[in-house]
CSV table of C-alpha atoms and ligand atoms in Angstrom, one decimal:
chain,number,residue,atom,x,y,z
B,29,UNK,CA,29.9,-170.0,102.5
B,30,UNK,CA,30.1,-167.2,105.0
B,31,UNK,CA,32.6,-168.0,107.8
B,32,UNK,CA,32.6,-166.6,111.3
B,33,UNK,CA,35.0,-163.8,110.5
B,34,UNK,CA,32.6,-162.3,107.9
B,35,UNK,CA,30.3,-161.1,110.6
B,36,UNK,CA,33.2,-158.8,111.7
B,37,UNK,CA,33.7,-157.3,108.3
B,38,UNK,CA,31.5,-154.7,106.5
B,39,UNK,CA,30.0,-156.3,103.4
B,40,UNK,CA,32.0,-156.1,100.2
B,41,UNK,CA,31.8,-152.7,98.5
B,42,UNK,CA,30.7,-150.9,101.7
B,43,UNK,CA,32.6,-148.4,103.8
B,44,UNK,CA,32.5,-147.4,107.4
B,45,UNK,CA,32.8,-143.6,107.7
B,46,UNK,CA,34.9,-143.2,110.8
B,47,UNK,CA,36.4,-140.2,112.7
B,48,UNK,CA,38.3,-138.0,112.0
B,49,UNK,CA,37.2,-138.4,108.3
B,50,UNK,CA,33.6,-138.5,109.3
B,51,UNK,CA,33.8,-134.9,110.4
B,52,UNK,CA,34.8,-133.8,106.9
B,53,UNK,CA,32.1,-136.0,105.4
B,54,UNK,CA,29.5,-134.3,107.6
B,55,UNK,CA,30.9,-130.8,106.8
B,56,UNK,CA,30.7,-131.5,103.1
B,57,UNK,CA,27.1,-132.7,103.3
B,58,UNK,CA,26.2,-129.7,105.4
B,59,UNK,CA,27.8,-127.4,102.8
B,60,UNK,CA,25.8,-129.0,100.1
B,61,UNK,CA,22.6,-128.7,102.0
B,62,UNK,CA,23.3,-125.0,102.8
B,63,UNK,CA,24.1,-124.3,99.1
B,64,UNK,CA,21.0,-126.0,97.9
B,65,UNK,CA,18.7,-124.4,100.5
B,66,UNK,CA,20.1,-120.9,99.8
B,67,UNK,CA,18.9,-121.4,96.2
B,68,UNK,CA,15.4,-122.3,97.3
B,69,UNK,CA,15.6,-126.1,97.4
B,70,UNK,CA,13.7,-127.7,100.3
B,71,UNK,CA,14.8,-130.9,102.0
B,72,UNK,CA,13.0,-134.2,101.1
B,73,UNK,CA,13.4,-137.7,102.5
B,74,UNK,CA,12.0,-140.7,100.7
B,75,UNK,CA,12.1,-144.4,101.6
B,76,UNK,CA,15.3,-146.3,101.2
B,77,UNK,CA,13.4,-149.0,99.3
B,78,UNK,CA,10.7,-148.6,96.7
B,79,UNK,CA,8.6,-151.0,94.6
B,80,UNK,CA,10.9,-152.6,92.1
B,81,UNK,CA,8.6,-151.6,89.3
B,82,UNK,CA,9.4,-147.9,90.0
B,83,UNK,CA,13.0,-148.3,89.0
B,84,UNK,CA,12.3,-150.7,86.2
B,85,UNK,CA,9.9,-148.2,84.6
B,86,UNK,CA,11.8,-145.0,85.6
B,87,UNK,CA,15.5,-145.8,85.4
B,88,UNK,CA,14.8,-148.1,82.5
B,89,UNK,CA,14.9,-151.8,81.6
B,90,UNK,CA,17.8,-151.3,79.2
B,91,UNK,CA,20.0,-149.5,81.8
B,92,UNK,CA,22.8,-151.5,83.5
B,93,UNK,CA,21.6,-150.2,86.8
B,94,UNK,CA,18.3,-152.0,86.4
B,95,UNK,CA,19.5,-155.1,84.5
B,96,UNK,CA,22.6,-155.8,86.6
B,97,UNK,CA,22.9,-153.8,89.7
B,98,UNK,CA,19.7,-153.6,91.8
B,99,UNK,CA,19.4,-155.1,95.3
B,100,UNK,CA,15.9,-156.4,94.9
B,101,UNK,CA,14.2,-158.7,97.4
B,102,UNK,CA,10.8,-160.0,98.2
B,103,UNK,CA,9.3,-158.9,101.5
B,104,UNK,CA,7.3,-161.2,103.8
B,105,UNK,CA,4.1,-160.0,102.0
B,106,UNK,CA,5.4,-161.1,98.7
B,107,UNK,CA,6.1,-157.6,97.3
B,108,UNK,CA,9.2,-157.1,95.2
B,109,UNK,CA,11.1,-154.2,96.7
B,110,UNK,CA,14.5,-152.7,95.7
B,111,UNK,CA,17.0,-150.7,97.7
B,112,UNK,CA,17.1,-147.4,95.7
B,113,UNK,CA,20.0,-147.3,93.2
B,114,UNK,CA,19.4,-143.6,92.7
B,115,UNK,CA,17.2,-140.8,94.1
B,116,UNK,CA,15.3,-139.2,91.2
B,117,UNK,CA,12.6,-141.8,90.6
B,118,UNK,CA,11.6,-141.9,94.3
B,119,UNK,CA,11.5,-138.1,94.5
B,120,UNK,CA,9.3,-137.8,91.4
B,121,UNK,CA,7.1,-140.5,92.7
B,122,UNK,CA,6.7,-138.7,96.0
B,123,UNK,CA,5.9,-135.4,94.3
B,124,UNK,CA,3.2,-137.0,92.2
B,125,UNK,CA,1.8,-139.1,95.1
B,126,UNK,CA,1.5,-136.0,97.4
B,127,UNK,CA,0.4,-133.6,94.6
B,128,UNK,CA,3.2,-131.2,95.3
B,129,UNK,CA,3.1,-130.4,91.5
B,130,UNK,CA,-0.4,-129.0,91.9
B,131,UNK,CA,1.0,-126.0,93.9
B,132,UNK,CA,3.6,-123.4,92.8
B,133,UNK,CA,6.0,-124.6,90.2
B,134,UNK,CA,8.8,-125.6,90.0
B,135,UNK,CA,8.9,-127.9,93.0
B,136,UNK,CA,12.5,-127.6,94.1
B,137,UNK,CA,13.8,-130.3,96.4
B,138,UNK,CA,17.2,-131.6,97.7
B,139,UNK,CA,18.3,-134.9,99.3
B,140,UNK,CA,21.3,-136.4,100.9
B,141,UNK,CA,20.9,-140.2,100.9
B,142,UNK,CA,22.5,-143.6,100.7
B,143,UNK,CA,22.2,-145.4,97.4
B,144,UNK,CA,22.8,-149.0,96.5
B,145,UNK,CA,24.2,-150.6,93.4
B,146,UNK,CA,25.6,-154.1,93.0
B,147,UNK,CA,28.7,-153.0,91.1
B,148,UNK,CA,32.2,-154.4,91.0
B,149,UNK,CA,33.9,-152.4,93.8
B,150,UNK,CA,37.0,-150.3,93.0
B,151,UNK,CA,38.4,-147.0,94.1
B,152,UNK,CA,35.4,-144.5,94.0
B,153,UNK,CA,32.9,-147.2,93.1
B,154,UNK,CA,31.0,-148.9,96.0
B,155,UNK,CA,27.9,-150.9,96.6
B,156,UNK,CA,26.6,-148.5,99.1
B,157,UNK,CA,27.4,-144.9,98.4
B,158,UNK,CA,26.1,-141.4,99.4
B,159,UNK,CA,24.6,-138.8,97.1
B,160,UNK,CA,23.6,-135.2,97.6
B,161,UNK,CA,21.3,-134.0,94.9
B,162,UNK,CA,18.6,-131.6,93.8
B,163,UNK,CA,15.6,-131.9,91.5
B,164,UNK,CA,13.5,-129.0,90.0
B,165,UNK,CA,10.2,-130.2,88.7
B,166,UNK,CA,7.3,-128.6,86.8
B,167,UNK,CA,8.9,-126.6,84.0
B,168,UNK,CA,11.1,-127.2,81.0
B,169,UNK,CA,12.4,-123.6,81.0
B,170,UNK,CA,16.1,-123.5,80.0
B,171,UNK,CA,16.7,-121.0,82.9
B,172,UNK,CA,16.1,-123.8,85.4
B,173,UNK,CA,18.6,-126.0,83.6
B,174,UNK,CA,21.2,-123.3,84.1
B,175,UNK,CA,20.2,-122.7,87.7
B,176,UNK,CA,20.6,-126.4,88.5
B,177,UNK,CA,24.0,-126.7,86.8
B,178,UNK,CA,25.3,-123.5,88.4
B,179,UNK,CA,24.3,-124.6,91.9
B,180,UNK,CA,26.1,-128.0,91.4
B,181,UNK,CA,29.2,-126.3,89.9
B,182,UNK,CA,29.3,-123.7,92.7
B,183,UNK,CA,29.0,-126.3,95.4
B,184,UNK,CA,31.8,-128.4,94.0
B,185,UNK,CA,34.1,-125.3,93.7
B,186,UNK,CA,33.2,-124.0,97.2
B,187,UNK,CA,34.1,-127.4,98.5
B,188,UNK,CA,37.6,-126.9,97.0
B,189,UNK,CA,37.5,-129.0,93.9
B,190,UNK,CA,38.0,-128.0,90.3
B,191,UNK,CA,35.8,-130.1,88.1
B,192,UNK,CA,35.3,-130.0,84.4
B,193,UNK,CA,31.7,-129.5,83.4
B,194,UNK,CA,30.7,-131.6,80.4
B,195,UNK,CA,27.5,-130.6,78.7
B,196,UNK,CA,25.3,-132.1,76.0
B,197,UNK,CA,21.8,-132.3,74.8
B,198,UNK,CA,20.4,-135.8,74.0
B,199,UNK,CA,17.1,-134.6,72.4
B,200,UNK,CA,13.7,-136.2,73.2
B,201,UNK,CA,12.3,-139.5,72.2
B,202,UNK,CA,10.0,-138.3,69.4
B,203,UNK,CA,10.5,-139.4,65.8
B,204,UNK,CA,12.0,-136.2,64.5
B,205,UNK,CA,14.6,-136.1,67.3
B,206,UNK,CA,16.3,-138.9,69.3
B,207,UNK,CA,14.3,-141.6,67.5
B,208,UNK,CA,15.5,-140.3,64.1
B,209,UNK,CA,19.1,-140.1,65.4
B,210,UNK,CA,18.8,-143.6,66.9
B,211,UNK,CA,18.2,-144.9,63.4
B,212,UNK,CA,21.2,-143.0,62.0
B,213,UNK,CA,23.3,-144.5,64.8
B,214,UNK,CA,22.0,-148.0,64.4
B,215,UNK,CA,22.8,-147.9,60.7
B,216,UNK,CA,26.4,-146.7,61.6
B,217,UNK,CA,26.8,-149.4,64.3
B,218,UNK,CA,25.5,-152.1,61.9
B,219,UNK,CA,28.1,-151.0,59.3
B,220,UNK,CA,30.8,-151.3,61.9
B,221,UNK,CA,29.5,-154.3,63.9
B,222,UNK,CA,32.5,-156.4,63.2
B,223,UNK,CA,34.8,-153.9,64.8
B,224,UNK,CA,32.7,-153.5,68.0
B,225,UNK,CA,33.5,-155.4,71.2
B,226,UNK,CA,31.1,-158.4,71.2
B,227,UNK,CA,29.2,-157.2,74.3
B,228,UNK,CA,28.5,-153.9,72.6
B,229,UNK,CA,27.3,-155.5,69.4
B,230,UNK,CA,24.5,-157.1,71.3
B,231,UNK,CA,22.6,-154.0,72.3
B,232,UNK,CA,22.6,-152.2,69.0
B,233,UNK,CA,18.9,-152.5,68.7
B,234,UNK,CA,17.9,-152.2,72.4
B,235,UNK,CA,19.9,-149.1,73.3
B,236,UNK,CA,22.3,-147.9,70.7
B,237,UNK,CA,23.1,-144.6,72.6
B,238,UNK,CA,24.7,-146.6,75.4
B,239,UNK,CA,27.4,-147.7,73.0
B,240,UNK,CA,29.0,-144.3,73.7
B,241,UNK,CA,29.5,-145.4,77.4
B,242,UNK,CA,31.5,-148.5,76.5
B,243,UNK,CA,34.8,-148.9,78.2
B,244,UNK,CA,36.0,-151.4,75.5
B,245,UNK,CA,39.0,-150.1,73.5
B,246,UNK,CA,37.6,-151.5,70.2
B,247,UNK,CA,34.2,-149.9,70.6
B,248,UNK,CA,35.8,-146.5,71.7
B,249,UNK,CA,37.8,-146.5,68.5
B,250,UNK,CA,34.6,-147.1,66.4
B,251,UNK,CA,32.6,-144.4,68.3
B,252,UNK,CA,35.2,-141.7,67.6
B,253,UNK,CA,33.8,-141.4,64.2
B,254,UNK,CA,30.1,-142.1,65.0
B,255,UNK,CA,27.4,-139.5,64.2
B,256,UNK,CA,26.6,-137.4,67.2
B,257,UNK,CA,23.2,-136.5,68.5
B,258,UNK,CA,23.8,-132.7,68.6
B,259,UNK,CA,23.9,-132.8,64.7
B,260,UNK,CA,20.5,-134.4,64.7
B,261,UNK,CA,18.4,-132.5,67.3
B,262,UNK,CA,14.9,-131.3,66.2
B,263,UNK,CA,14.4,-127.6,66.1
B,264,UNK,CA,12.8,-127.3,69.5
B,265,UNK,CA,15.5,-129.3,71.2
B,266,UNK,CA,18.3,-127.4,69.4
B,267,UNK,CA,16.8,-124.1,70.5
B,268,UNK,CA,16.4,-125.3,74.1
B,269,UNK,CA,20.1,-126.3,74.1
B,270,UNK,CA,21.1,-122.9,72.7
B,271,UNK,CA,19.1,-121.2,75.5
B,272,UNK,CA,20.7,-123.3,78.2
B,273,UNK,CA,24.1,-122.4,76.9
B,274,UNK,CA,23.3,-118.7,76.7
B,275,UNK,CA,22.1,-118.7,80.3
B,276,UNK,CA,25.2,-120.5,81.5
B,277,UNK,CA,27.3,-118.0,79.6
B,278,UNK,CA,25.5,-115.2,81.3
B,279,UNK,CA,26.2,-116.8,84.7
B,280,UNK,CA,29.9,-117.2,83.8
B,281,UNK,CA,29.7,-121.0,84.2
B,282,UNK,CA,32.4,-122.6,82.1
B,283,UNK,CA,31.5,-125.8,80.3
B,284,UNK,CA,32.9,-128.2,77.7
B,285,UNK,CA,30.6,-129.4,75.0
B,286,UNK,CA,30.8,-133.2,74.9
B,287,UNK,CA,28.4,-134.6,72.1
B,288,UNK,CA,29.3,-138.2,73.2
B,289,UNK,CA,28.0,-137.7,76.8
B,290,UNK,CA,24.9,-139.9,77.0
B,291,UNK,CA,24.5,-140.7,80.8
B,292,UNK,CA,23.7,-144.2,82.1
B,293,UNK,CA,20.0,-144.0,83.0
B,294,UNK,CA,17.2,-144.2,80.5
B,295,UNK,CA,15.0,-141.3,81.7
B,296,UNK,CA,17.2,-138.5,80.3
B,297,UNK,CA,15.9,-136.0,77.7
B,298,UNK,CA,17.6,-132.9,76.3
B,299,UNK,CA,20.2,-131.4,78.7
B,300,UNK,CA,22.7,-133.9,80.1
B,301,UNK,CA,25.8,-132.9,82.1
B,302,UNK,CA,28.6,-134.4,84.2
B,303,UNK,CA,31.2,-132.9,86.6
B,304,UNK,CA,34.4,-134.9,86.0
B,305,UNK,CA,37.8,-134.7,87.5
B,306,UNK,CA,40.7,-136.6,86.0
B,307,UNK,CA,42.5,-137.1,89.3
B,308,UNK,CA,39.8,-139.7,90.2
B,309,UNK,CA,41.0,-142.2,87.6
B,310,UNK,CA,38.6,-144.4,85.8
B,311,UNK,CA,35.6,-143.5,88.1
B,312,UNK,CA,36.1,-139.8,87.1
B,313,UNK,CA,32.5,-138.5,87.5
B,314,UNK,CA,32.0,-136.5,90.7
B,315,UNK,CA,28.4,-136.2,89.7
B,316,UNK,CA,26.0,-135.7,86.9
B,317,UNK,CA,22.4,-135.1,85.9
B,318,UNK,CA,20.1,-133.9,83.3
B,319,UNK,CA,16.6,-133.3,82.2
B,320,UNK,CA,14.0,-136.1,82.6
B,321,UNK,CA,10.8,-134.6,80.9
B,322,UNK,CA,9.2,-138.1,80.4
B,323,UNK,CA,10.0,-139.7,83.7
B,324,UNK,CA,6.8,-138.8,85.5
B,325,UNK,CA,4.8,-140.5,82.6
B,326,UNK,CA,7.1,-143.5,82.5
B,327,UNK,CA,6.2,-144.2,86.2
B,328,UNK,CA,2.4,-143.7,85.5
B,329,UNK,CA,1.9,-140.1,86.4
B,330,UNK,CA,0.8,-136.9,84.5
B,331,UNK,CA,3.5,-135.2,82.5
B,332,UNK,CA,5.9,-133.3,84.7
B,333,UNK,CA,9.2,-132.1,83.2
B,334,UNK,CA,12.1,-131.9,85.5
B,335,UNK,CA,15.9,-131.6,85.8
B,336,UNK,CA,18.4,-132.4,88.6
B,337,UNK,CA,21.7,-133.8,89.5
B,338,UNK,CA,23.3,-136.1,92.1
B,339,UNK,CA,26.9,-135.8,93.3
B,340,UNK,CA,28.8,-138.7,94.9
B,341,UNK,CA,30.0,-137.7,98.3
B,342,UNK,CA,32.5,-140.6,98.5
B,343,UNK,CA,34.1,-139.5,95.2
B,344,UNK,CA,34.1,-135.8,96.0
B,345,UNK,CA,36.1,-136.5,99.2
B,346,UNK,CA,38.5,-138.7,97.3
B,347,UNK,CA,39.0,-135.9,94.8
B,348,UNK,CA,39.5,-133.4,97.6
B,349,UNK,CA,42.1,-135.5,99.4
B,350,UNK,CA,43.1,-133.5,102.4
B,351,UNK,CA,42.4,-130.1,100.7
B,352,UNK,CA,39.3,-128.0,100.8
B,353,UNK,CA,36.5,-128.8,103.2
B,354,UNK,CA,37.3,-128.8,106.9
B,355,UNK,CA,35.4,-130.4,109.8
B,356,UNK,CA,36.4,-131.4,113.2
B,357,UNK,CA,35.4,-132.1,116.8
B,358,UNK,CA,33.3,-129.4,118.5
B,359,UNK,CA,34.7,-129.8,122.0
B,360,UNK,CA,35.8,-126.4,123.4
B,361,UNK,CA,36.7,-127.5,126.9
B,362,UNK,CA,38.1,-130.7,128.2
B,363,UNK,CA,37.6,-131.2,132.0
B,364,UNK,CA,40.6,-132.8,133.7
B,365,UNK,CA,39.7,-134.0,137.1
B,366,UNK,CA,42.3,-135.0,139.7
B,367,UNK,CA,41.3,-137.2,142.6
B,368,UNK,CA,38.3,-139.3,143.4
B,369,UNK,CA,36.2,-136.5,144.9
B,370,UNK,CA,36.4,-134.4,141.8
B,371,UNK,CA,35.4,-137.1,139.3
B,372,UNK,CA,31.6,-136.6,139.9
B,373,UNK,CA,32.1,-132.9,139.8
B,374,UNK,CA,33.7,-133.2,136.4
B,375,UNK,CA,30.5,-134.6,134.8
B,376,UNK,CA,28.4,-131.9,136.5
B,377,UNK,CA,30.8,-129.2,135.1
B,378,UNK,CA,30.8,-130.7,131.6
B,379,UNK,CA,27.0,-130.8,131.6
B,380,UNK,CA,26.8,-127.2,132.9
B,381,UNK,CA,29.0,-126.1,130.0
B,382,UNK,CA,27.1,-128.1,127.4
B,383,UNK,CA,23.8,-126.7,128.6
B,384,UNK,CA,25.3,-123.2,128.1
B,385,UNK,CA,26.1,-124.1,124.5
B,386,UNK,CA,29.8,-124.8,125.1
B,387,UNK,CA,31.3,-128.0,123.8
B,388,UNK,CA,32.7,-130.0,126.7
B,389,UNK,CA,34.1,-133.5,127.2
B,390,UNK,CA,35.7,-135.4,130.1
B,391,UNK,CA,37.4,-138.6,131.1
B,392,UNK,CA,35.1,-141.3,132.3
B,393,UNK,CA,37.8,-143.9,133.0
B,394,UNK,CA,39.8,-142.3,135.9
B,395,UNK,CA,43.0,-141.9,134.0
B,396,UNK,CA,45.9,-140.1,135.6
B,397,UNK,CA,46.7,-136.4,135.0
B,398,UNK,CA,49.1,-137.2,132.1
B,399,UNK,CA,46.6,-139.4,130.4
B,400,UNK,CA,43.8,-136.9,130.8
B,401,UNK,CA,46.0,-134.1,129.4
B,402,UNK,CA,46.7,-136.3,126.4
B,403,UNK,CA,43.0,-136.8,125.9
B,404,UNK,CA,42.4,-133.1,126.2
B,405,UNK,CA,44.9,-132.5,123.3
B,406,UNK,CA,43.4,-135.2,121.3
B,407,UNK,CA,39.8,-133.9,121.8
B,408,UNK,CA,40.7,-130.7,119.8
B,409,UNK,CA,39.5,-128.6,122.8
B,410,UNK,CA,40.9,-125.1,123.1
B,411,UNK,CA,41.0,-125.2,126.9
B,412,UNK,CA,41.6,-127.8,129.6
B,413,UNK,CA,39.6,-127.0,132.8
B,414,UNK,CA,41.7,-128.6,135.6
B,415,UNK,CA,39.8,-129.5,138.7
B,416,UNK,CA,41.9,-130.7,141.7
B,417,UNK,CA,41.0,-131.1,145.3
B,418,UNK,CA,42.5,-127.6,145.9
B,419,UNK,CA,40.4,-126.0,143.3
B,420,UNK,CA,37.3,-127.9,144.5
B,421,UNK,CA,37.8,-126.6,148.0
B,422,UNK,CA,38.3,-123.0,146.8
B,423,UNK,CA,35.4,-123.1,144.4
B,424,UNK,CA,37.9,-122.4,141.6
B,425,UNK,CA,39.1,-124.0,138.3
B,426,UNK,CA,42.5,-123.9,136.6
B,427,UNK,CA,41.9,-122.9,133.0
B,428,UNK,CA,44.7,-123.8,130.7
B,429,UNK,CA,44.8,-122.5,127.1
B,430,UNK,CA,46.0,-125.5,125.2
B,431,UNK,CA,47.4,-123.5,122.3
B,432,UNK,CA,49.5,-121.0,124.3
B,433,UNK,CA,50.0,-123.1,127.4
B,434,UNK,CA,49.0,-120.1,129.6
B,435,UNK,CA,46.9,-120.9,132.6
B,436,UNK,CA,45.0,-119.1,135.3
B,437,UNK,CA,42.9,-119.9,138.3
B,438,UNK,CA,39.4,-118.6,137.9
B,439,UNK,CA,36.2,-118.7,140.1
B,440,UNK,CA,34.2,-121.8,138.9
B,441,UNK,CA,31.2,-119.6,138.4
B,442,UNK,CA,33.2,-117.5,135.8
B,443,UNK,CA,34.1,-120.5,133.6
B,444,UNK,CA,31.5,-119.9,130.9
B,445,UNK,CA,32.4,-116.3,130.5
B,446,UNK,CA,36.2,-116.9,130.5
B,447,UNK,CA,35.8,-119.6,127.8
B,448,UNK,CA,33.5,-117.4,125.7
B,449,UNK,CA,36.0,-114.5,126.0
B,450,UNK,CA,38.5,-117.0,124.6
C,519,LIG,P1,24.4,-141.1,88.3
C,519,LIG,O1,25.3,-140.6,87.3
C,519,LIG,O2,24.1,-142.6,88.2
C,519,LIG,O3,23.2,-140.2,88.4
C,519,LIG,O4,25.1,-140.9,89.7
C,519,LIG,C1,25.5,-139.7,90.2
C,519,LIG,C2,26.9,-139.7,90.9
C,519,LIG,O5,26.8,-140.7,92.0
C,519,LIG,C3,28.0,-140.3,90.1
C,519,LIG,O6,28.6,-139.3,89.3
C,519,LIG,C4,29.0,-140.7,91.2
C,519,LIG,O7,29.7,-139.6,91.7
C,519,LIG,C5,28.0,-141.2,92.2
C,519,LIG,N1,28.0,-142.7,92.1
C,519,LIG,C6,27.2,-143.4,91.3
C,519,LIG,N2,27.4,-144.8,91.4
C,519,LIG,C7,28.4,-144.9,92.4
C,519,LIG,C8,29.0,-146.0,93.0
C,519,LIG,N3,28.7,-147.2,92.7
C,519,LIG,N4,29.9,-145.7,94.0
C,519,LIG,C9,30.2,-144.4,94.4
C,519,LIG,N5,29.6,-143.3,93.8
C,519,LIG,C10,28.7,-143.5,92.8
C,519,LIG,C11,22.1,-140.4,89.2
C,519,LIG,O8,22.1,-141.1,90.1
C,519,LIG,C12,20.9,-139.5,88.8
C,519,LIG,N6,19.8,-139.8,89.8
C,519,LIG,C13,21.3,-138.1,88.9
C,519,LIG,C14,20.2,-137.2,88.6
C,519,LIG,C15,19.4,-136.5,89.4
C,519,LIG,N7,19.7,-136.9,87.4
C,519,LIG,C16,18.7,-136.1,87.5
C,519,LIG,N8,18.5,-135.8,88.7
């Protein structure tokens, strides 16, 4: 039963992003957006909720995200809707619905959005979390795989982190590739069934690949000697993977081949990758992605190959700690008004500065001089503009440089130019 105090607490697994950390958060998202747009990716916004069937078909009915983690609800019209657990299915749906794929290809889009998964919360794992991501749709050319991976890698590095890039190819579903390998893997798992954790024994037939994702010690020990997909790729997938690696080598992107990397969502084909950082502990993935050449058809559209990634902003900031990205208040001048008659003038002055493109703030609560100077320091402003009755009468302002402590009286009309001259 909810008690009264619960209405004063954010729901379990959610976070409030508060200042000053919220400035770094915003700076990180802006850096991502700039990096993505500089590579030709255009912003896209899709609804926070979609038809439940979109995720069931797209993300897959054997994935944990769909079976255990979705926030699904019925709306007043009796439709089953789901808060998006990830962004790719919605973006692909939007591209098909609006025929963006009938124009120039690939369609390159980026998003920065909240996602929702009902997971057991722990450090780096929340029920509402924020992703930045890109998707390139309309070609299976290995060069776009390399472009996508390089953009993600460069963004994470320019933000100040040092991730390890894990790379794999998981083939495609046809009989001579993943389906053939699945049979080899099922045979292996059956032969070792008694040694697997009971939970993992249950999905041998439904989704054997997922066994590689198990966190159970017993299963991990078994999987160390399991056959790996890269030894069973069909000719076309093996060649595609070689080309992706050659492109990454040409770009100087360093990767570690990880033939046991399978990713948790069902739509992946061929290239799969993850950016991990050991300092994050058990939730060590800063982000990941891969190719999803069959996703458009899974959700009822025409074939539309694609590749993309999503990076977890909450986790990147945990990984960065206090290093790397910087963001802070944008107040340049704090107006310190002394005396009743100057209080109204302070707002006029702050507004004048803001209209001129200069960040300005002021006290609205009639604090004393000392209190206002404290606020001025806290605001991060470079200058305090002190306005007393003397200054008011003379049409002047005392401008104090809060870093050096130097101050001078200047004509009020010169304030903008003095501040700009810094
Ligand atoms: P994902 O691996 O499920 O992929 O999520 C990507 C990243 O989102 C994770 O590596 C992690 O940083 C963050 N993340 C996931 N779940 C949580 C959580 N509960 N709490 C905090 N952070 C979380 C996808 O979502 C795919 N849509 C990526 C993609 C795009 N593939 C192709 N295009």
